[in-house]
Coordinates of C-alpha atoms and ligand atoms in Angstrom, one line a residue:
M1 CA 13.7 4.6 0.7
C2 CA 9.9 5.5 0.6
G3 CA 7.8 3.8 3.3
I4 CA 4.6 2.0 2.9
V5 CA 2.1 0.8 5.6
A6 CA -1.2 -0.5 5.0
Y7 CA -3.7 -2.1 7.3
L8 CA -7.1 -4.1 7.1
G9 CA -8.7 -5.4 10.3
D10 CA -11.0 -4.7 13.1
K11 CA -9.2 -1.6 14.7
E12 CA -9.3 1.9 13.6
A13 CA -6.5 2.3 10.8
Q14 CA -5.1 5.7 11.3
P15 CA -3.1 5.4 14.9
L16 CA -1.7 1.8 13.6
L17 CA -0.7 3.5 10.2
L18 CA 0.8 6.6 11.9
E19 CA 2.7 4.7 14.2
G20 CA 4.0 2.3 11.5
L21 CA 5.0 5.5 9.4
R22 CA 7.0 7.0 12.2
R23 CA 9.2 3.7 12.2
L24 CA 9.7 3.9 8.8
E25 CA 10.3 7.6 8.5
Y26 CA 14.1 7.2 8.7
R27 CA 13.8 5.6 5.0
G28 CA 12.7 8.5 3.4
Y29 CA 10.8 11.8 4.5
D30 CA 10.3 14.6 2.4
S31 CA 6.2 14.2 2.4
S32 CA 4.0 11.6 3.7
G33 CA 0.0 10.9 3.3
L34 CA -2.8 8.5 4.5
A35 CA -6.0 7.4 3.1
V36 CA -8.9 5.4 4.8
L37 CA -12.1 3.8 3.5
N38 CA -15.1 3.8 5.3
G39 CA -18.9 4.1 4.6
K40 CA -18.1 7.7 3.4
G41 CA -16.0 6.9 0.5
L42 CA -12.0 7.3 0.3
E43 CA -10.8 10.0 2.4
M44 CA -7.1 11.1 2.5
V45 CA -4.7 13.6 3.7
K46 CA -1.2 14.6 2.5
K47 CA 1.1 16.8 3.8
V48 CA 4.9 18.1 3.0
G49 CA 7.4 17.6 5.3
R50 CA 8.0 15.3 8.5
I51 CA 5.3 12.9 9.8
E52 CA 4.8 15.5 12.6
Q53 CA 3.1 17.9 9.7
L54 CA 0.7 15.0 8.8
E55 CA -0.3 14.2 12.6
R56 CA -0.9 17.5 13.1
A57 CA -3.2 17.8 10.2
L58 CA -4.9 14.7 11.2
G59 CA -4.9 15.4 14.9
P60 CA -8.3 17.7 15.2
N61 CA -10.1 15.8 12.4
P62 CA -8.8 12.0 12.5
L63 CA -9.8 9.7 9.4
H64 CA -12.1 6.9 10.7
G65 CA -12.1 3.5 9.0
S66 CA -10.7 -0.1 9.6
L67 CA -8.8 -0.3 6.1
G68 CA -6.4 2.3 5.4
I69 CA -3.0 2.7 3.4
C70 CA -0.1 5.4 4.1
H71 CA 3.4 6.4 2.7
T72 CA 6.4 8.4 3.6
R73 CA 7.9 9.8 0.3
W74 CA 11.4 10.5 -0.8
A75 CA 10.9 12.4 -4.2
T76 CA 12.4 10.6 -7.1
H77 CA 10.1 11.7 -10.0
G78 CA 8.6 15.0 -9.1
K79 CA 9.4 17.8 -6.5
A80 CA 8.4 17.1 -2.9
T81 CA 4.7 18.8 -2.9
E82 CA 1.6 17.6 -1.5
V83 CA 0.3 16.9 -4.9
N84 CA 3.3 14.6 -5.6
A85 CA 2.9 13.1 -2.3
H86 CA 1.3 9.5 -1.9
P87 CA -1.2 8.1 -1.9
H88 CA -2.2 8.8 -5.6
T89 CA -5.9 8.5 -6.9
D90 CA -7.0 7.3 -10.1
A91 CA -9.2 9.7 -12.4
S92 CA -12.3 8.7 -10.7
G93 CA -10.9 9.7 -7.3
K94 CA -12.2 6.2 -6.0
L95 CA -9.0 4.3 -6.1
A96 CA -5.7 5.1 -4.1
I97 CA -2.4 3.5 -4.5
V98 CA 1.0 3.9 -2.5
H99 CA 4.0 2.8 -4.3
N100 CA 8.0 2.4 -3.8
G101 CA 10.0 2.1 -6.8
V102 CA 10.2 3.3 -10.3
I103 CA 7.9 2.7 -13.4
E104 CA 10.2 3.1 -15.9
N105 CA 7.7 3.1 -19.1
Y106 CA 5.5 5.6 -17.3
G107 CA 6.2 8.1 -20.4
T108 CA 4.6 5.6 -22.9
L109 CA 1.7 4.6 -20.6
K110 CA 1.0 8.2 -19.7
K111 CA 1.0 9.0 -23.3
K112 CA -1.4 6.2 -24.0
L113 CA -3.8 7.2 -21.3
I114 CA -3.6 10.8 -22.5
E115 CA -4.7 9.7 -26.0
K116 CA -7.8 8.0 -24.1
G117 CA -8.7 11.4 -22.8
F118 CA -7.1 11.2 -19.2
Q119 CA -5.9 14.2 -17.7
F120 CA -2.9 14.0 -15.3
R121 CA -2.6 16.2 -11.8
T122 CA 1.1 15.4 -11.0
E123 CA 4.5 14.7 -12.4
T124 CA 4.8 11.4 -10.8
D125 CA 5.2 7.9 -12.3
T126 CA 3.0 6.5 -9.3
E127 CA -0.2 8.6 -10.5
V128 CA 0.2 6.9 -14.2
L129 CA 0.1 3.4 -12.3
A130 CA -3.2 4.6 -10.4
F131 CA -4.6 5.8 -13.4
L132 CA -3.9 2.5 -15.4
I133 CA -5.2 0.2 -12.4
G134 CA -8.2 2.5 -12.2
F135 CA -8.9 2.3 -16.1
Y136 CA -8.9 -1.5 -16.0
F137 CA -11.1 -1.4 -12.6
D138 CA -13.5 1.0 -14.9
T139 CA -13.6 -1.8 -17.6
L140 CA -14.5 -4.8 -15.5
N141 CA -18.3 -5.6 -15.0
S142 CA -19.3 -3.8 -11.5
E143 CA -20.5 -7.5 -10.2
T144 CA -16.9 -9.1 -10.8
E145 CA -15.9 -10.5 -7.6
N146 CA -12.0 -10.1 -7.6
R147 CA -12.3 -6.6 -9.5
L148 CA -9.7 -4.9 -7.5
E149 CA -7.3 -7.8 -7.9
M150 CA -7.7 -8.3 -11.7
A151 CA -7.3 -4.5 -12.2
V152 CA -3.9 -4.3 -10.7
M153 CA -2.8 -7.6 -12.3
E154 CA -3.9 -6.5 -15.7
A155 CA -2.2 -2.7 -15.0
L156 CA 1.1 -4.6 -13.9
R157 CA 1.4 -6.8 -16.9
E158 CA 2.0 -3.6 -18.8
V159 CA 4.3 -2.1 -16.6
T160 CA 8.2 -2.3 -16.8
G161 CA 10.3 -1.4 -13.6
T162 CA 10.1 -1.9 -9.9
Y163 CA 7.4 -1.7 -7.4
G164 CA 6.2 -2.7 -4.0
L165 CA 2.6 -1.2 -4.0
V166 CA -1.0 -1.5 -2.4
A167 CA -4.3 -0.5 -3.7
I168 CA -7.7 0.1 -2.4
H169 CA -10.9 1.2 -4.1
Q170 CA -14.1 2.7 -2.6
D171 CA -16.1 0.4 -4.6
Q172 CA -14.3 -2.8 -2.8
P173 CA -14.2 -1.2 0.6
D174 CA -13.2 -4.7 2.4
V175 CA -10.2 -5.1 0.2
M176 CA -6.4 -4.2 -0.2
V177 CA -4.3 -5.7 -3.0
G178 CA -0.4 -5.6 -2.7
A179 CA 2.1 -6.5 -5.2
R180 CA 5.9 -6.7 -5.3
R181 CA 8.5 -6.5 -8.0
G182 CA 11.9 -5.5 -7.0
S183 CA 10.8 -3.6 -4.1
P184 CA 10.0 -5.0 -0.8
L185 CA 6.7 -5.9 0.7
V186 CA 5.8 -7.8 3.6
L187 CA 2.3 -9.3 4.7
G188 CA 1.9 -9.2 8.6
I189 CA -0.7 -11.5 9.9
G190 CA -2.5 -11.0 12.9
P191 CA -5.8 -12.0 14.6
H192 CA -8.7 -10.6 12.6
E193 CA -6.1 -8.1 11.0
H194 CA -3.6 -7.8 8.2
F195 CA -0.8 -5.5 7.4
L196 CA 1.2 -4.8 4.4
A197 CA 4.4 -2.9 4.7
S198 CA 7.7 -2.1 3.0
D199 CA 9.7 -3.2 6.2
V200 CA 8.6 -5.4 9.4
A201 CA 9.8 -2.6 11.4
A202 CA 6.4 -0.9 10.7
I203 CA 4.3 -3.7 11.9
A204 CA 6.6 -5.4 14.3
A205 CA 4.9 -4.2 17.4
H206 CA 1.6 -5.5 16.4
T207 CA 2.5 -9.1 14.6
Q208 CA 5.7 -11.2 14.6
T209 CA 4.0 -13.6 12.0
V210 CA 5.1 -12.5 8.6
A211 CA 5.4 -13.6 4.8
H212 CA 7.6 -11.7 2.4
L213 CA 6.2 -11.3 -0.9
R214 CA 8.3 -12.7 -3.8
D215 CA 8.7 -10.8 -7.0
F216 CA 5.5 -10.8 -9.3
D217 CA 3.3 -12.1 -6.1
V218 CA 0.1 -10.3 -5.9
V219 CA -1.7 -11.0 -2.6
T220 CA -5.3 -9.6 -2.0
V221 CA -6.5 -9.1 1.7
D222 CA -10.1 -8.9 2.5
R223 CA -11.9 -9.3 5.8
Q224 CA -11.7 -13.4 5.8
G225 CA -8.1 -13.4 5.0
Y226 CA -5.7 -13.4 2.5
R227 CA -5.1 -15.2 -1.3
L228 CA -1.7 -15.0 -3.4
K229 CA -1.6 -15.0 -7.1
S230 CA 1.3 -14.7 -9.4
L231 CA 1.6 -12.4 -12.2
T232 CA 3.6 -15.2 -14.0
H233 CA 0.1 -17.2 -13.9
N234 CA -3.0 -15.9 -13.2
A235 CA -4.0 -19.0 -11.0
P236 CA -3.7 -19.0 -7.2
D237 CA -0.3 -19.6 -6.4
E238 CA -0.3 -23.1 -5.1
S239 CA 3.4 -22.9 -3.6
G240 CA 1.8 -20.3 -1.3
L241 CA 3.8 -17.6 0.9
E242 CA 6.3 -19.0 3.3
I243 CA 5.2 -17.8 6.7
S244 CA 7.8 -17.1 9.3
Q245 CA 8.2 -15.5 12.7
I246 CA 10.2 -12.5 12.9
D247 CA 12.8 -12.1 15.7
Y248 CA 12.4 -8.2 15.8
Q249 CA 11.5 -6.5 19.2
A250 CA 10.0 -3.3 18.3
A251 CA 11.8 -2.0 21.4
D252 CA 15.2 -2.4 19.2
A253 CA 13.8 0.3 17.1
E254 CA 13.1 2.8 20.0
M255 CA 15.5 5.5 21.1
G256 CA 15.5 4.6 24.7
D257 CA 17.7 7.3 26.8
F258 CA 19.6 8.5 23.8
P259 CA 18.7 11.9 22.3
H260 CA 19.6 10.4 18.6
F261 CA 19.3 6.9 17.1
M262 CA 22.8 7.5 16.0
L263 CA 24.3 7.9 19.1
K264 CA 22.4 4.8 20.3
E265 CA 23.6 3.0 17.5
I266 CA 27.4 4.0 18.1
F267 CA 27.0 2.8 21.5
E268 CA 25.5 -0.5 20.5
Q269 CA 28.8 -1.3 18.5
T270 CA 30.4 -2.9 21.7
L271 CA 27.4 -5.4 21.3
S272 CA 27.2 -5.6 17.4
I273 CA 30.6 -6.5 17.3
Q274 CA 29.9 -9.3 19.6
N275 CA 27.0 -10.5 17.5
A276 CA 28.9 -10.5 14.5
V277 CA 31.5 -12.8 16.1
R278 CA 29.3 -15.0 18.3
G279 CA 30.0 -18.7 17.3
R280 CA 32.2 -17.8 14.6
L281 CA 35.7 -18.4 16.6
N282 CA 37.2 -21.8 16.6
L283 CA 39.6 -21.8 19.4
E284 CA 40.7 -25.3 19.1
E285 CA 41.8 -24.9 15.2
C286 CA 42.8 -21.0 15.9
T287 CA 40.4 -20.0 13.0
A288 CA 37.2 -18.7 12.3
Q289 CA 33.9 -21.0 11.1
L290 CA 31.8 -19.2 8.5
G291 CA 29.1 -21.8 7.9
G292 CA 26.8 -19.6 6.0
L293 CA 29.4 -19.2 3.2
N294 CA 28.3 -22.6 2.0
L295 CA 31.5 -23.5 0.6
S296 CA 33.6 -26.8 1.2
P297 CA 37.1 -26.4 2.2
Q298 CA 38.4 -27.2 -1.2
E299 CA 36.1 -24.5 -2.6
L300 CA 37.6 -21.8 -0.1
R301 CA 40.9 -23.0 -0.7
D302 CA 40.6 -22.6 -4.7
I303 CA 39.7 -19.0 -4.2
D304 CA 42.4 -16.9 -5.9
R305 CA 40.6 -13.6 -6.0
I306 CA 37.8 -11.7 -4.3
V307 CA 36.0 -8.8 -5.7
I308 CA 33.9 -7.0 -2.9
T309 CA 31.1 -4.6 -4.1
G310 CA 28.5 -2.3 -2.2
C311 CA 27.8 1.5 -1.9
G312 CA 28.6 4.4 0.6
T313 CA 29.6 3.1 3.9
A314 CA 29.3 -0.5 3.0
M315 CA 31.8 -0.1 0.2
H316 CA 34.1 1.7 2.7
A317 CA 34.2 -1.3 4.9
G318 CA 35.1 -3.1 1.6
I319 CA 38.0 -1.1 1.0
V320 CA 39.2 -1.7 4.8
G321 CA 38.5 -5.5 4.1
E322 CA 40.6 -5.4 0.9
Y323 CA 43.8 -4.7 3.2
I324 CA 42.6 -6.9 5.8
I325 CA 42.1 -9.8 3.7
E326 CA 45.2 -9.3 1.7
S327 CA 47.3 -8.9 4.9
L328 CA 45.8 -12.1 6.5
A329 CA 45.2 -14.3 3.8
H330 CA 47.5 -13.2 0.8
V331 CA 44.3 -13.3 -1.4
P332 CA 43.8 -10.6 -4.1
V333 CA 41.0 -8.4 -3.5
E334 CA 39.6 -5.6 -5.5
V335 CA 36.8 -3.5 -4.2
E336 CA 34.4 -1.6 -6.8
W337 CA 31.4 0.5 -6.5
A338 CA 28.5 -1.4 -7.1
S339 CA 27.1 1.3 -9.4
E340 CA 29.9 0.9 -11.6
F341 CA 30.4 -3.0 -11.3
R342 CA 26.8 -3.6 -12.4
L343 CA 27.1 -1.8 -15.8
R344 CA 30.7 -2.9 -16.9
N345 CA 32.3 -6.1 -17.9
S346 CA 34.6 -6.8 -14.9
P347 CA 36.6 -9.8 -15.5
L348 CA 35.8 -12.4 -13.4
D349 CA 36.8 -16.0 -13.5
R350 CA 36.0 -19.2 -12.1
R351 CA 38.0 -19.1 -8.8
T352 CA 36.8 -15.4 -8.3
L353 CA 34.5 -15.1 -5.2
V354 CA 32.0 -12.1 -5.4
L355 CA 31.1 -10.5 -2.1
V356 CA 28.3 -7.9 -1.7
V357 CA 27.8 -5.9 1.2
S358 CA 24.8 -4.1 2.4
Q359 CA 23.0 -3.3 5.5
S360 CA 19.7 -3.1 4.1
G361 CA 20.1 -5.8 1.5
E362 CA 17.7 -3.7 -0.6
T363 CA 20.1 -1.0 -2.2
E364 CA 19.4 -1.0 -5.9
D365 CA 23.0 -0.8 -7.2
T366 CA 24.1 -3.7 -5.0
L367 CA 21.4 -5.9 -6.1
G368 CA 22.1 -4.7 -9.7
A369 CA 25.8 -5.9 -9.0
L370 CA 24.7 -9.2 -7.3
R371 CA 22.3 -10.2 -10.1
E372 CA 25.0 -9.1 -13.0
A373 CA 27.7 -11.5 -11.4
R374 CA 25.1 -14.0 -10.9
R375 CA 23.8 -13.7 -14.5
K376 CA 27.5 -14.4 -15.9
G377 CA 27.3 -17.6 -13.7
H378 CA 29.5 -16.6 -10.4
R379 CA 29.1 -17.3 -7.3
V380 CA 27.8 -14.4 -5.2
L381 CA 28.0 -14.2 -1.2
G382 CA 26.9 -11.5 0.6
I383 CA 27.6 -9.6 3.9
C384 CA 24.0 -8.3 5.1
N385 CA 22.3 -7.3 8.2
N386 CA 18.6 -7.5 7.0
V387 CA 17.8 -11.4 7.1
A388 CA 14.8 -10.8 5.2
S389 CA 16.1 -8.9 2.4
S390 CA 16.4 -9.5 -1.4
L391 CA 20.0 -9.5 -1.0
A392 CA 19.9 -12.3 1.7
R393 CA 17.4 -14.3 -0.5
E394 CA 19.5 -13.9 -3.8
T395 CA 23.1 -14.9 -2.8
D396 CA 24.4 -18.3 -2.7
G397 CA 25.3 -18.0 0.8
G398 CA 27.0 -15.2 3.2
V399 CA 27.5 -13.7 6.5
Y400 CA 25.0 -12.0 8.6
M401 CA 25.9 -9.0 10.6
Y402 CA 23.3 -9.4 13.2
A403 CA 23.9 -5.7 14.1
G404 CA 20.0 -5.3 15.0
P405 CA 18.1 -2.8 13.3
E406 CA 19.8 0.4 12.1
I407 CA 17.7 3.4 12.1
S408 CA 19.6 6.3 11.8
V409 CA 20.2 7.3 8.1
A410 CA 23.9 7.5 8.5
S411 CA 25.2 3.8 9.1
T412 CA 27.5 3.1 12.2
K413 CA 27.1 -0.2 13.4
A414 CA 26.9 -1.4 9.5
F415 CA 30.4 -0.4 9.3
T416 CA 32.2 -1.8 11.9
S417 CA 30.1 -5.3 11.7
P418 CA 31.1 -5.8 7.9
T419 CA 34.8 -4.9 8.9
I420 CA 35.1 -7.5 11.7
I421 CA 33.6 -9.9 9.4
F422 CA 36.4 -9.3 7.0
V423 CA 38.8 -10.0 9.6
L424 CA 37.1 -13.2 10.4
L425 CA 37.3 -14.1 6.8
G426 CA 41.0 -13.1 6.6
L427 CA 41.4 -15.6 9.4
L428 CA 39.6 -18.3 7.9
L429 CA 41.3 -18.0 4.4
G430 CA 44.7 -17.2 6.1
R431 CA 44.6 -20.5 8.2
M432 CA 43.9 -22.5 5.0
R433 CA 47.0 -21.0 3.6
F434 CA 50.0 -19.8 5.5
L435 CA 49.0 -18.6 8.8
S436 CA 50.3 -20.6 11.8
A437 CA 48.2 -21.6 14.7
S438 CA 49.8 -19.1 17.1
Q439 CA 49.2 -16.1 14.6
G440 CA 45.9 -17.1 14.2
L441 CA 45.4 -17.2 18.1
Q442 CA 46.7 -13.9 18.3
I443 CA 44.0 -12.5 15.8
I444 CA 41.6 -14.3 17.9
Q445 CA 42.5 -12.6 20.7
A446 CA 42.9 -9.4 19.3
I447 CA 39.0 -9.6 18.0
E448 CA 37.9 -10.7 21.6
A449 CA 39.4 -7.7 22.9
L450 CA 37.4 -5.4 20.8
P451 CA 34.3 -5.0 22.6
D452 CA 36.1 -3.6 25.8
Q453 CA 38.4 -1.5 23.4
I454 CA 35.2 0.2 21.8
T455 CA 33.9 1.0 25.3
Q456 CA 37.0 2.9 25.8
V457 CA 36.7 4.9 22.8
L458 CA 33.1 5.6 23.8
K459 CA 34.1 6.8 27.2
Q460 CA 35.9 9.7 25.3
S461 CA 32.5 11.0 23.8
G462 CA 32.8 14.2 26.1
H463 CA 36.4 15.0 25.1
I464 CA 35.4 14.4 21.4
N465 CA 32.7 16.7 21.8
Q466 CA 34.8 19.4 23.1
I467 CA 37.1 18.9 20.0
A468 CA 33.9 19.1 17.6
E469 CA 33.2 22.3 19.5
K470 CA 36.3 23.8 18.8
Y471 CA 36.2 23.0 15.3
S472 CA 32.8 23.8 14.5
Y473 CA 33.5 26.9 12.6
S474 CA 35.1 25.1 9.8
R475 CA 33.4 25.0 6.3
S476 CA 35.7 22.3 5.2
M477 CA 37.5 19.4 6.7
L478 CA 40.1 17.1 5.3
F479 CA 40.7 13.3 6.6
F480 CA 43.9 11.3 5.8
G481 CA 44.7 7.6 6.6
R482 CA 47.0 5.1 5.3
Q483 CA 46.7 1.2 4.6
M484 CA 44.0 -0.3 6.9
Q485 CA 43.2 3.5 8.0
Y486 CA 42.7 4.6 4.3
G487 CA 39.0 3.3 4.4
I488 CA 38.5 5.1 7.9
A489 CA 39.4 8.3 6.1
L490 CA 36.8 7.8 3.5
E491 CA 34.3 6.7 5.9
G492 CA 35.0 9.6 8.4
A493 CA 34.7 12.2 5.8
L494 CA 31.4 10.9 4.6
K495 CA 29.9 10.6 8.1
M496 CA 31.1 14.3 8.8
K497 CA 29.6 15.6 5.4
E498 CA 26.4 13.8 5.5
I499 CA 25.3 14.7 8.9
S500 CA 27.1 17.9 9.6
Y501 CA 26.9 19.3 6.0
I502 CA 30.6 20.2 6.4
H503 CA 32.5 19.6 3.3
A504 CA 34.7 16.6 3.9
E505 CA 37.2 14.8 1.8
G506 CA 39.1 11.5 2.5
H507 CA 42.5 10.8 1.1
P508 CA 45.1 8.2 1.3
T509 CA 47.8 10.3 3.5
A510 CA 50.6 10.1 1.0
E511 CA 48.4 11.7 -1.7
L512 CA 48.6 14.9 0.3
K513 CA 51.3 16.3 -1.6
H514 CA 50.1 15.4 -4.7
G515 CA 47.3 18.2 -5.0
V516 CA 45.3 18.3 -1.7
I517 CA 47.7 20.3 0.2
A518 CA 46.5 23.1 -1.9
L519 CA 43.5 23.1 0.1
V520 CA 45.2 23.3 3.6
D521 CA 44.9 26.7 5.4
E522 CA 44.4 27.9 9.0
N523 CA 40.7 27.3 8.5
T524 CA 40.5 23.9 7.2
P525 CA 41.2 21.4 9.8
S526 CA 42.9 17.9 9.0
V527 CA 42.1 14.7 10.8
F528 CA 44.9 12.5 10.7
L529 CA 44.5 8.9 11.3
C530 CA 48.0 7.9 12.7
P531 CA 48.0 5.0 15.3
K532 CA 51.5 3.4 16.3
D533 CA 51.8 0.8 13.3
G534 CA 54.4 0.5 10.4
A535 CA 53.4 3.8 8.7
Y536 CA 53.7 6.1 12.0
D537 CA 57.2 7.8 10.8
K538 CA 55.7 8.6 7.4
N539 CA 52.4 9.7 8.8
I540 CA 54.1 12.3 11.2
N541 CA 56.2 13.6 8.4
N542 CA 53.1 14.3 6.4
L543 CA 51.5 15.6 9.5
Q544 CA 54.2 18.1 9.9
Q545 CA 53.6 19.3 6.0
I546 CA 50.2 20.1 7.2
K547 CA 51.4 22.1 10.2
A548 CA 54.0 23.9 8.0
R549 CA 51.1 25.5 6.3
K550 CA 49.3 26.5 9.2
G551 CA 46.5 23.6 9.0
P552 CA 45.2 22.6 12.1
V553 CA 45.4 18.6 12.9
I554 CA 43.2 16.6 14.9
A555 CA 45.0 13.2 15.4
I556 CA 43.7 9.7 16.1
A557 CA 46.6 7.9 17.7
T558 CA 47.5 5.2 19.9
E559 CA 47.1 5.5 23.9
G560 CA 50.5 6.2 25.4
D561 CA 51.7 7.9 22.2
E562 CA 53.2 10.9 24.0
E563 CA 55.2 12.4 20.8
I564 CA 51.8 13.2 18.9
L565 CA 50.9 15.6 21.5
Q566 CA 53.9 17.8 20.2
Q567 CA 52.8 17.6 16.8
A568 CA 49.0 17.7 16.4
D569 CA 46.4 20.3 17.9
D570 CA 44.4 17.9 19.2
V571 CA 44.4 14.4 19.8
I572 CA 41.9 11.5 20.1
Y573 CA 43.7 8.4 21.6
I574 CA 42.3 4.6 20.7
P575 CA 43.5 1.5 22.5
D576 CA 46.4 -0.1 21.4
A577 CA 45.1 -3.0 18.8
P578 CA 46.7 -4.7 15.8
E579 CA 46.4 -2.9 12.2
Y580 CA 43.4 -5.1 11.4
T581 CA 41.2 -4.3 14.4
A582 CA 42.4 -0.8 15.0
P583 CA 40.5 0.7 12.1
I584 CA 37.2 -0.3 14.1
L585 CA 38.4 1.8 16.8
S586 CA 39.2 4.7 14.8
A587 CA 35.7 4.3 13.1
V588 CA 33.9 4.6 16.3
A589 CA 35.8 7.9 17.5
L590 CA 35.0 9.6 13.8
Q591 CA 31.4 8.6 14.3
L592 CA 31.4 10.3 17.8
F593 CA 33.2 13.2 16.1
A594 CA 30.8 13.7 13.1
Y595 CA 27.8 13.3 15.5
H596 CA 28.8 15.9 18.0
M597 CA 29.6 18.2 15.2
A598 CA 26.2 17.8 13.7
V599 CA 24.6 18.5 16.9
I600 CA 26.6 21.2 17.9
L601 CA 25.4 22.8 14.3
G602 CA 22.0 22.1 14.9
R603 CA 21.6 19.5 12.3
D604 CA 18.8 16.7 12.0
V605 CA 21.3 14.0 12.9
D606 CA 19.2 10.9 12.2
K607 CA 17.5 12.4 9.0
P608 CA 19.9 14.6 7.3
R609 CA 18.7 16.5 4.2
N610 CA 18.3 14.8 1.0
L611 CA 19.3 11.4 2.0
A612 CA 17.3 8.5 2.9
K613 CA 18.2 5.2 4.5
S614 CA 17.9 2.8 1.8
V615 CA 18.2 3.7 -1.8
T616 CA 16.3 1.7 -3.7
V617 CA 16.4 3.4 -6.8
P618 CA 19.1 3.5 -9.4
Ligands
F6R701 C1 26.0 6.3 4.7 C2 25.0 5.4 4.4 C3 25.2 5.1 3.0 C4 24.8 3.5 3.1 C5 24.6 3.2 1.3 C6 24.4 1.5 1.3 O1 26.1 6.6 6.4 O2 24.4 5.0 5.2 O3 26.2 5.4 2.4 O4 26.0 2.8 3.3 O5 23.4 3.7 0.9 O6 23.4 1.1 2.0 P1 23.2 -0.4 2.4 O7 24.3 -0.7 3.3 O8 21.8 -0.5 2.8 O9 23.3 -1.1 1.1

């Protein structure tokens, strides 16, 4: 959630750091700060609010220096105030750190430091860490060559919790030390310069050569280069860091001609769906090929239950996936919130496949679920977008989304990509069980038709905008869907509430009469997902129950359905598609609906209040 960027090289640090921060702002943004080291000592500026506030403060008085650290914060411990913003300094004011993660035993450490006479200025766990590192720094002889590195390592040995951090110290003005446990940190290697960042997006414009730190790695960067140590042993780490070239064009993270990243990403779904499918269809055998699963045909055949887990939008994709896989492959599927799964003793057996879904691959609860399943000896596969994430490293295999960077806090591509991957998985498992070749071929044809069909939905953006305008008075909305559209009702409601702040609830359609109908009145619109499928008549029946109570209805229906025009107040048509690909089309329509509503209401679409892109705290 929070973002870190650090620089040591032959250029001015401030412009590079601010540019990196802007690229990370989507991760969290209630305050930010920047510190540099130069001949004059440690200089630092912190501001509450957006990066613009920090830029404005630095504008007339830039901080000069070629070594610096900066941070965007999303408050966990302590309010969003200037004093709680990062960087945090130690008691001497000469050491500064930026930190992502949570120091779980900070209370105990703080007490110990208070007993030694230290006085704290903030409520944060990060300040305690800064004081602890500073304390060890000051106990070391000033001639000690690796003084900052040693102090960081001593302090981290006492810490329980998670961190991605970078430390600098005025008395070692050409050194920065980075460390990782549980919170990502990547080293960027350029000619005469190095970066440390929590996300490659921050540095991709400057170098494509990166190394991802592993848990317990400590990297010390100076003007000669970098060296690696591990907290599990003090000596230089012989195994070294694995250096790779990233395939990440900084331009992918630009908005281009779109007014918001969310709209750009909604429109990118014609492409992201193709990327998720490319090379994965086997026309000859009428099946899918998912080599990354690392499972033999026999092992695939042996799977008799699948548990899908994730958070938020990823979890909603899992709910759609449950219906898809059960329908195409007849393999029982259960979906669980990762935050619940990780804490309970979920009964899994030898033939259960655990599937974790995550865009970022860094969501704390999803990683917790992954680790819990692996601890119990289960094979865990991932559906993930970030190929350099902890999830990608820790799973036994899986399927990448290849959706490209998703910058907007509200997930769009990372909903439709796993959904189509579930269709591929359903096809693969189904063809190993009872689906015929001709049924397999029909599914392939439906998959191949999707990009054009998504384009058809996107063309209705103007019409959807008008509908949003009409209902922008709403304080509350209801979303209803049945079967494969049930997950879309949940996701449509989530999109609406998170970016427009209109209260929204998603429900299985028939549940309406078991309580929800009490909420229906003339000011509470219902979004009804009722494509032409086996449940159509039942849906119309439920729709009429809403109309009978004067509730306005916006229907998502299949092109050519004239009857719906008599029933609903407004209609958004999606192209005719089988029940397993139709959810992708209705999801795109509801993403546009939420997007336009948020714009009409003047909300900050890409950076909704209180939310962060990647939730790396429990
Ligand atoms: C909603 C949204 C969140 C994420 C959730 C999981 O639009 O973006 O609900 O889906 O925080 O994130 P990932 O997929 O990165 O694990």
